[in-house]
Short mmCIF file of C-alpha atoms and ligand atoms in Angstrom, two decimals:
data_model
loop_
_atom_site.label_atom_id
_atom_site.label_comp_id
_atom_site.label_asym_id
_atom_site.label_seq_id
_atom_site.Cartn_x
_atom_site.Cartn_y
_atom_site.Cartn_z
CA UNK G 270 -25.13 0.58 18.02
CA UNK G 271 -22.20 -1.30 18.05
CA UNK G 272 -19.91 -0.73 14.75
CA UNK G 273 -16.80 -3.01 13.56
CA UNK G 274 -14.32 -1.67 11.09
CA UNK G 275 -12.09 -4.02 9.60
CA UNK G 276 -9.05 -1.54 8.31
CA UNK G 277 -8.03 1.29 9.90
CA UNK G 278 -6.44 2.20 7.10
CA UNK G 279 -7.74 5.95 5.19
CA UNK G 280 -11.45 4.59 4.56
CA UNK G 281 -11.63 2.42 8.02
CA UNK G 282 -10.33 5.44 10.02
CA UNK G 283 -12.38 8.43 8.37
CA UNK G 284 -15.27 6.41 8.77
CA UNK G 285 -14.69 5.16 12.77
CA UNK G 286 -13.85 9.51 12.63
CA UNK G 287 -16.79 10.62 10.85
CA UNK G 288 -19.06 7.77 13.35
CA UNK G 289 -18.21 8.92 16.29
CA UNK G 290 -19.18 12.51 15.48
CA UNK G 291 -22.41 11.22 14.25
CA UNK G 292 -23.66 9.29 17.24
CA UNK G 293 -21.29 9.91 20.52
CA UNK G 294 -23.18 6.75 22.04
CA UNK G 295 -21.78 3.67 19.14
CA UNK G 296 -19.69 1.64 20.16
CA UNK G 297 -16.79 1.36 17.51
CA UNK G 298 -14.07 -0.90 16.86
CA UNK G 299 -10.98 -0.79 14.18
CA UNK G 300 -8.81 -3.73 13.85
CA UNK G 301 -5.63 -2.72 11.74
CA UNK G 302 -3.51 -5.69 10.69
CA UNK G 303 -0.65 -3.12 10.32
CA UNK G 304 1.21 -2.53 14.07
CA UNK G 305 1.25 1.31 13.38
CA UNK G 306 -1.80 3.22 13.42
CA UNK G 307 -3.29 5.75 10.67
CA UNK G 308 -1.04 7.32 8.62
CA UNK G 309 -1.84 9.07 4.86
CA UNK G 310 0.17 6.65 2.23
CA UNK G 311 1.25 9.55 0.34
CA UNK G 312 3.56 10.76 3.18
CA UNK G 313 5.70 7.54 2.73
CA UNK G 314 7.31 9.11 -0.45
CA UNK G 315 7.68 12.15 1.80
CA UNK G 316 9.28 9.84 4.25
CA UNK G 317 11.25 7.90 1.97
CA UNK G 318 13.20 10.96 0.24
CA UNK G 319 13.53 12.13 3.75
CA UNK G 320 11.73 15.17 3.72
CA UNK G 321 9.01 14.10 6.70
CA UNK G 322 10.55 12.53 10.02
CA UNK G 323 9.21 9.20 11.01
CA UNK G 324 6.89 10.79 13.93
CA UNK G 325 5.48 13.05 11.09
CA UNK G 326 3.97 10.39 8.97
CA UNK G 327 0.83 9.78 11.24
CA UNK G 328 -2.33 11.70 10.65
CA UNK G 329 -3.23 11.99 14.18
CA UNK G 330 -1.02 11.78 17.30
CA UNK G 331 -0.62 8.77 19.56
CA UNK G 332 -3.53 7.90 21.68
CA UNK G 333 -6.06 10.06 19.34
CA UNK G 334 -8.42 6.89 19.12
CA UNK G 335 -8.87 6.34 22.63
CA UNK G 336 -9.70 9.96 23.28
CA UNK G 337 -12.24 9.83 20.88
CA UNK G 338 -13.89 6.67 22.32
CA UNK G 339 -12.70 4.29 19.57
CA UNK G 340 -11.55 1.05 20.54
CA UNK G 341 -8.22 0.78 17.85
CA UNK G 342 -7.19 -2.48 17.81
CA UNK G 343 -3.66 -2.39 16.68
CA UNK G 344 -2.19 -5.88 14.94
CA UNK G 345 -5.19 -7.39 14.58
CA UNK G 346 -6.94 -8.61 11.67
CA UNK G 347 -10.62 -9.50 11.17
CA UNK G 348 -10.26 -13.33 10.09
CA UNK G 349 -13.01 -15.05 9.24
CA UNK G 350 -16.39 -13.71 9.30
CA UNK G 351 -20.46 -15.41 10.00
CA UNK G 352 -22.86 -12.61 8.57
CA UNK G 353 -25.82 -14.95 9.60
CA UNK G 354 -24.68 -14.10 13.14
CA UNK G 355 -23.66 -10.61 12.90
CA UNK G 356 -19.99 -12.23 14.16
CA UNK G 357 -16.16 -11.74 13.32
CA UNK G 358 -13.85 -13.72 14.60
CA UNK G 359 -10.00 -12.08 14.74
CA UNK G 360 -6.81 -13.24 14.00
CA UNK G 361 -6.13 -14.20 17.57
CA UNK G 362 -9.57 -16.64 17.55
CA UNK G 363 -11.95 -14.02 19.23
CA UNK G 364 -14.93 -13.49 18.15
CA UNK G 365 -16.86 -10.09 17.93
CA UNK G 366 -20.17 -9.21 17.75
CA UNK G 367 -21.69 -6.57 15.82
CA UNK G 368 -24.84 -4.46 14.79
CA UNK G 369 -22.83 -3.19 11.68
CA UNK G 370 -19.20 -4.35 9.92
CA UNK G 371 -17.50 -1.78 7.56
CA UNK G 372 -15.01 -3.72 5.20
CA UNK G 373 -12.52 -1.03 4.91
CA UNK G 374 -9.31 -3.48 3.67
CA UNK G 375 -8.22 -1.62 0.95
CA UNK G 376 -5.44 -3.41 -1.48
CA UNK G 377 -2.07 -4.54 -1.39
CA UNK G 378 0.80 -3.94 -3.42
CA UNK G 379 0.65 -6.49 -6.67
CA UNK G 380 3.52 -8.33 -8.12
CA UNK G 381 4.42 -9.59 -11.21
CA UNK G 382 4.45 -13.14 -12.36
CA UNK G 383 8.15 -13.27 -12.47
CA UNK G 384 10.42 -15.17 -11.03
CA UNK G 385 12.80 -13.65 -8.43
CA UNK G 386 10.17 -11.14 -6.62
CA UNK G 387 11.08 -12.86 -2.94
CA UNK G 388 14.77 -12.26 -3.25
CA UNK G 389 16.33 -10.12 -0.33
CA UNK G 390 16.59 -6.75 -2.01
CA UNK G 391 12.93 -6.93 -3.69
CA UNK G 392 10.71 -4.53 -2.04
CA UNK G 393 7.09 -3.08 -2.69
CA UNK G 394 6.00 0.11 -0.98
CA UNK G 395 2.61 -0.02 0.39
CA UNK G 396 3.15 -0.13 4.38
CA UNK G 397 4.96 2.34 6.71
CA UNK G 398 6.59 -1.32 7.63
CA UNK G 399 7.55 -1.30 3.63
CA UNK G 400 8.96 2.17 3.81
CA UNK G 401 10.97 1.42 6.74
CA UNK G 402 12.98 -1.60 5.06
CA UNK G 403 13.39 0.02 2.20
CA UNK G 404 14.78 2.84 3.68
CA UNK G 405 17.16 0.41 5.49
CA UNK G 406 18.22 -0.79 2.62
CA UNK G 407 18.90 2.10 0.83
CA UNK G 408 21.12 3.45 3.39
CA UNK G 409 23.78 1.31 1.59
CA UNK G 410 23.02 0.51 -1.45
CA UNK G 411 23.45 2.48 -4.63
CA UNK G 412 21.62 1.42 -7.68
CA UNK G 413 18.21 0.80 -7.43
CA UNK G 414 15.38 -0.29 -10.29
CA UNK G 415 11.84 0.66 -9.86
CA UNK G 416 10.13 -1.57 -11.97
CA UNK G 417 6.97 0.10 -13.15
CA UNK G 418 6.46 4.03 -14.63
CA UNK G 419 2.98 4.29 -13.48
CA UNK G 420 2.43 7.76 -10.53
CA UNK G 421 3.70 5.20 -7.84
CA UNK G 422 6.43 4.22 -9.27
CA UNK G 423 7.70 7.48 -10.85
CA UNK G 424 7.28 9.19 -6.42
CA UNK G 425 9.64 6.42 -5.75
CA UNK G 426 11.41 6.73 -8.39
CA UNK G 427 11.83 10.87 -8.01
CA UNK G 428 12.63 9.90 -3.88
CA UNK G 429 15.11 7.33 -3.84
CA UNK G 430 17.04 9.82 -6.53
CA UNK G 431 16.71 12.40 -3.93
CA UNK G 432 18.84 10.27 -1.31
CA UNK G 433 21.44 10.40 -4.21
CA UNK G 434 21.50 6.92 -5.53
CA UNK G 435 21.22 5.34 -9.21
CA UNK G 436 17.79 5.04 -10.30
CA UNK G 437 16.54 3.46 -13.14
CA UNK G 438 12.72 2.88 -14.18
CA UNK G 439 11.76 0.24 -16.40
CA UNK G 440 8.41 0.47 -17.63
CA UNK G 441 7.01 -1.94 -19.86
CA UNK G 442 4.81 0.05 -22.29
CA UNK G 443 6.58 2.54 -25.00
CA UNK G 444 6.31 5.45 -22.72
CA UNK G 445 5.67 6.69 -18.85
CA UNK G 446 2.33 7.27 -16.87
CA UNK G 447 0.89 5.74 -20.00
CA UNK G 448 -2.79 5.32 -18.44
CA UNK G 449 -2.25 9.30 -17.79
CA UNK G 450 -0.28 10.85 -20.90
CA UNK G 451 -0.12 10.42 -24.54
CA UNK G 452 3.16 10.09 -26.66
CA UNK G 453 4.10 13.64 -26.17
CA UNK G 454 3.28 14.55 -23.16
CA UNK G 455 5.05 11.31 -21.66
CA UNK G 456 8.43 12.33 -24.20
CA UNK G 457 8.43 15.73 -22.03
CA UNK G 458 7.66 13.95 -18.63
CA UNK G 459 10.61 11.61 -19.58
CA UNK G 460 13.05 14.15 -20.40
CA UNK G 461 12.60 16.06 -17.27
CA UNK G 462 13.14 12.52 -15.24
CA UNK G 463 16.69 12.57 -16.98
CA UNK G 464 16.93 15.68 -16.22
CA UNK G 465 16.97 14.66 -12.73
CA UNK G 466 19.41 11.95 -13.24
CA UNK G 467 17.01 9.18 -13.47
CA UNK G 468 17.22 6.70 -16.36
CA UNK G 469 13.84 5.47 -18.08
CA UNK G 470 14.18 2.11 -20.06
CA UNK G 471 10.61 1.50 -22.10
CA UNK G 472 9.23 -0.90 -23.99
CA UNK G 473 10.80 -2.89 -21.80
CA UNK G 474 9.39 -6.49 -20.24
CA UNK G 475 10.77 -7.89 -17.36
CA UNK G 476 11.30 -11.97 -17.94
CA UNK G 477 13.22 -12.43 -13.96
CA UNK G 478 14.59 -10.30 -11.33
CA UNK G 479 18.28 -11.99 -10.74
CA UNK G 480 19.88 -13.38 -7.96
CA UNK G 481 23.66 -13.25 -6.98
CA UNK G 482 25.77 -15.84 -5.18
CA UNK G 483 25.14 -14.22 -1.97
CA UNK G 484 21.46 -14.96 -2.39
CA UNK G 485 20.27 -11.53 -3.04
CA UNK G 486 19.59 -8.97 -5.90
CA UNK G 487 21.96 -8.28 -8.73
CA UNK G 488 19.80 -7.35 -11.32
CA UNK G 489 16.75 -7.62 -13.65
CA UNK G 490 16.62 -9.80 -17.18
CA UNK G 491 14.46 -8.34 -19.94
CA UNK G 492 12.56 -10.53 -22.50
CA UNK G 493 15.45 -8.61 -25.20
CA UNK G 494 18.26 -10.35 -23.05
CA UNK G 495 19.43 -7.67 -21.89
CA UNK G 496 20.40 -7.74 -18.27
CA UNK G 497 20.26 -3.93 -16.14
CA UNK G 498 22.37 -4.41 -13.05
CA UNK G 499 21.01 -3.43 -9.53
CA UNK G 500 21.63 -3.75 -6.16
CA UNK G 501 17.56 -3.31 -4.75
CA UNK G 502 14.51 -3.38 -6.98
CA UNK G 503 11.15 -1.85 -6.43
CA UNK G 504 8.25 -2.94 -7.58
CA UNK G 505 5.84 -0.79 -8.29
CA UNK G 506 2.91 -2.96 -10.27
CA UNK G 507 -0.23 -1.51 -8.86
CA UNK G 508 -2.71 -2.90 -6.36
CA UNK G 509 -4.84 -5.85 -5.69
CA UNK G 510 -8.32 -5.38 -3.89
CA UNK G 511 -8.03 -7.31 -0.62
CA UNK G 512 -11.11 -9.22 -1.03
CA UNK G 513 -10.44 -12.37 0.75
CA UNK G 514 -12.60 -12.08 3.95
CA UNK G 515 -15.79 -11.57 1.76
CA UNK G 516 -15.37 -14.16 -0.72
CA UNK G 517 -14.62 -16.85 2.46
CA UNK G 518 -17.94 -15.62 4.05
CA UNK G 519 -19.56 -15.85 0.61
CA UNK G 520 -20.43 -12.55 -0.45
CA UNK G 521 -20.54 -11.18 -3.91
CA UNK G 522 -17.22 -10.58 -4.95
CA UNK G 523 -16.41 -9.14 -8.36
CA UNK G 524 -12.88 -7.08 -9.04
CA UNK G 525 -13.66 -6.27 -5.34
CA UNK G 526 -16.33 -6.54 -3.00
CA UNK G 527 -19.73 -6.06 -4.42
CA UNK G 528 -21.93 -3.22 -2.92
CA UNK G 529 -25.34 -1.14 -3.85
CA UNK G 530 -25.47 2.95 -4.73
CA UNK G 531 -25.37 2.81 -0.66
CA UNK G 532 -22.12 0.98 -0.39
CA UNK G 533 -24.24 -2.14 0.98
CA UNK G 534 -22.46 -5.34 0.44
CA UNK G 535 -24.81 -8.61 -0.62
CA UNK G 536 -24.79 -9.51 3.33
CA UNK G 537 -26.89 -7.67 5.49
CA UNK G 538 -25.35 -5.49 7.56
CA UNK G 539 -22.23 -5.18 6.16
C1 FAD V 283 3.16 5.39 -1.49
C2 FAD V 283 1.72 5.69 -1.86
C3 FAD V 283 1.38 6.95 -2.31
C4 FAD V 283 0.06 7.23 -2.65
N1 FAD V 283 -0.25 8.49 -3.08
C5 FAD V 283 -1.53 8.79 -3.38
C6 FAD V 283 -1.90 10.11 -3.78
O1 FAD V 283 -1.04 10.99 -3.90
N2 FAD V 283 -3.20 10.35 -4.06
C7 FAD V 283 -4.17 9.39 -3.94
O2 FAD V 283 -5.35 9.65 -4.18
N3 FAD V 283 -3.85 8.14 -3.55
C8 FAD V 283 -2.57 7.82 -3.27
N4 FAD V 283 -2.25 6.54 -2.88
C9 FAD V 283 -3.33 5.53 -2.76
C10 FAD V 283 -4.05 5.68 -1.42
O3 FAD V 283 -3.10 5.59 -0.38
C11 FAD V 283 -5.11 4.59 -1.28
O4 FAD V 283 -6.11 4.85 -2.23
C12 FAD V 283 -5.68 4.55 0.12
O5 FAD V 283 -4.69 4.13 1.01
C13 FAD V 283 -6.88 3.62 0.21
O6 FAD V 283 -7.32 3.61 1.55
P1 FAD V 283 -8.14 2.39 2.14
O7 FAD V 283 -8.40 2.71 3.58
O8 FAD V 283 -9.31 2.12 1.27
O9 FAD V 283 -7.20 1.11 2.01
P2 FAD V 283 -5.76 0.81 2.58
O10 FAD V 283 -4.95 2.05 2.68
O11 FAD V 283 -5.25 -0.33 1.77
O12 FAD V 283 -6.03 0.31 4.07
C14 FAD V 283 -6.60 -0.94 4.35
C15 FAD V 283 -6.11 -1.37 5.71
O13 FAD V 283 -6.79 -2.57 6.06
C16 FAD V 283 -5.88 -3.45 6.68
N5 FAD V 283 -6.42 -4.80 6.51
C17 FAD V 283 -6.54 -5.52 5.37
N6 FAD V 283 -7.16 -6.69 5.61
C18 FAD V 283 -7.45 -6.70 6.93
C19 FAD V 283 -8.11 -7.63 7.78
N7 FAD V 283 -8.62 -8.78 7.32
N8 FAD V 283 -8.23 -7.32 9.10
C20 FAD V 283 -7.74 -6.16 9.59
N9 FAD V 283 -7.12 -5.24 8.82
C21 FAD V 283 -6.97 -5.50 7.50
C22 FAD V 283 -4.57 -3.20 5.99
O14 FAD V 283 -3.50 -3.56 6.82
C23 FAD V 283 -4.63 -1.69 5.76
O15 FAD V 283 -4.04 -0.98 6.82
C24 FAD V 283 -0.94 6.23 -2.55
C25 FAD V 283 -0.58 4.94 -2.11
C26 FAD V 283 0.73 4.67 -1.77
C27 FAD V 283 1.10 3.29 -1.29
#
């Protein structure tokens, strides 16, 4: 059996895991995109408030995949793919056969349709690469807006505070976590943020993310007018489903990629 995992992200890397236990005779290959291998995305807020050293954040230690017999393919991305022929063919132009294809690609960090998200000083936090530059950046720089009180952006949020800076989270419904809390609940949650020296703006919708003369981030402009000074902003907006292998090679494709009560997608074998 020869298995291809595109992601070797938490799904893509449990699964090549759980595989090889299963049948010690598969063949099985992970392409990552990302240049690091697995690491748990909840340890980047550990990393980022600088509670978890950088050789911490991986799950398993270097050279775990080629002990187990998994081919990890490190910088490499799956780019195109031809179901009919049981085929991938990478980033690079090779192509790869297979007897099965997991589509393990997970999401990437959204942003919002506002103008000024590319400006030096924007960052989202989805990637160990992410956390590193932010991280960078925050080294020197003091005031920092996370732009979204959703879980995600409240970890940042409660980290970057815990390097000392200024933090502020806008959030643009009337109160935080609000697919989580109700009005009261969010009032306490709120309090206890200030309590921690972090300011919460609500209610508040962001119309641009401003640029200085020297080309990078000075601030956010609500749709009130009001303008909230900053010197790095975070955006913390949710997640898109990276779905754009499957739709090229035609399957079904909904909010993500469409699969059966067995997670089969509408091609066979994948
Ligand atoms: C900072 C942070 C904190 C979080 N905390 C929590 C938490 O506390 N609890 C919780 O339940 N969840 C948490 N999450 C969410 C959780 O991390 C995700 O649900 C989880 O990462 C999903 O795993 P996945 O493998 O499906 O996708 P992903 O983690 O998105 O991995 C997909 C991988 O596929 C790669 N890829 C994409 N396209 C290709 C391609 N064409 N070819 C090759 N590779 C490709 C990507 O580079 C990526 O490495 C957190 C997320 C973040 C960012």
């Amino acid at each position: 059996m020869n298995i291809l995992i595109a992601g070797g992200g938490l799904a893509g890397t449990m699964a090549a895991k759980a595989l090889r236990e299963l049948d010690p005779g598969a063949a099985v290959t992970v392409l990552d995109e990302e240049r690091h291998r697995y690491y748990p995305r909840p340890n980047l807020i550990e990393f980022l408030a600088g509670r978890l050293p950088f050789e911490k954040v991986f799950a398993f230690p270097e050279g775990w995949a080629a002990k187990q017999g998994i081919d990890l393919r490190l910088g490499q991305t799956v780019a195109r793919l031809r179901p009919a022929e049981r085929t991938a063919e990478t980033g690079s132009g090779e192509i790869l056969s297979y007897d099965a294809l997991l589509l393990a690609t997970g999401a990437r960090a959204a942003l919002p349709p506002v103008p000024g998200t590319g400006l030096p000083g924007v960052f989202v936090l989805r990637t160990l690469d992410d956390a590193l530059a932010l991280a960078e950046h925050l080294r020197e720089r003091r005031r920092t807006v996370v732009l979204g009180g959703g879980l995600l952006g409240l970890e940042i949020a409660r980290a970057v505070r815990g390097r000392g800076g200024e933090v502020i989270v806008v959030e643009f419904f009337d109160r935080l976590l609000p697919r989580q809390l109700d009005p009261a609940a969010a009032g306490i949650l709120k309090a206890q943020f200030e309590r921690l020296g972090v300011a919460v703006v609500l209610g508040a919708a962001t119309q641009e993310i401003l640029g200085g003369a020297d080309g990078a981030v000075r601030g956010l402009k609500l749709a009130s007018g009001a303008e909230i000074a900053a010197d790095g902003v975070v955006v913390a907006a949710g997640v898109r489903p990276e779905t754009a292998v499957a739709r090229e090679a035609g399957l079904a494709v909904g909010k993500g990629i469409v699969v059966d009560d067995r997670m089969r997608t509408s091609a066979p074998g994948v």
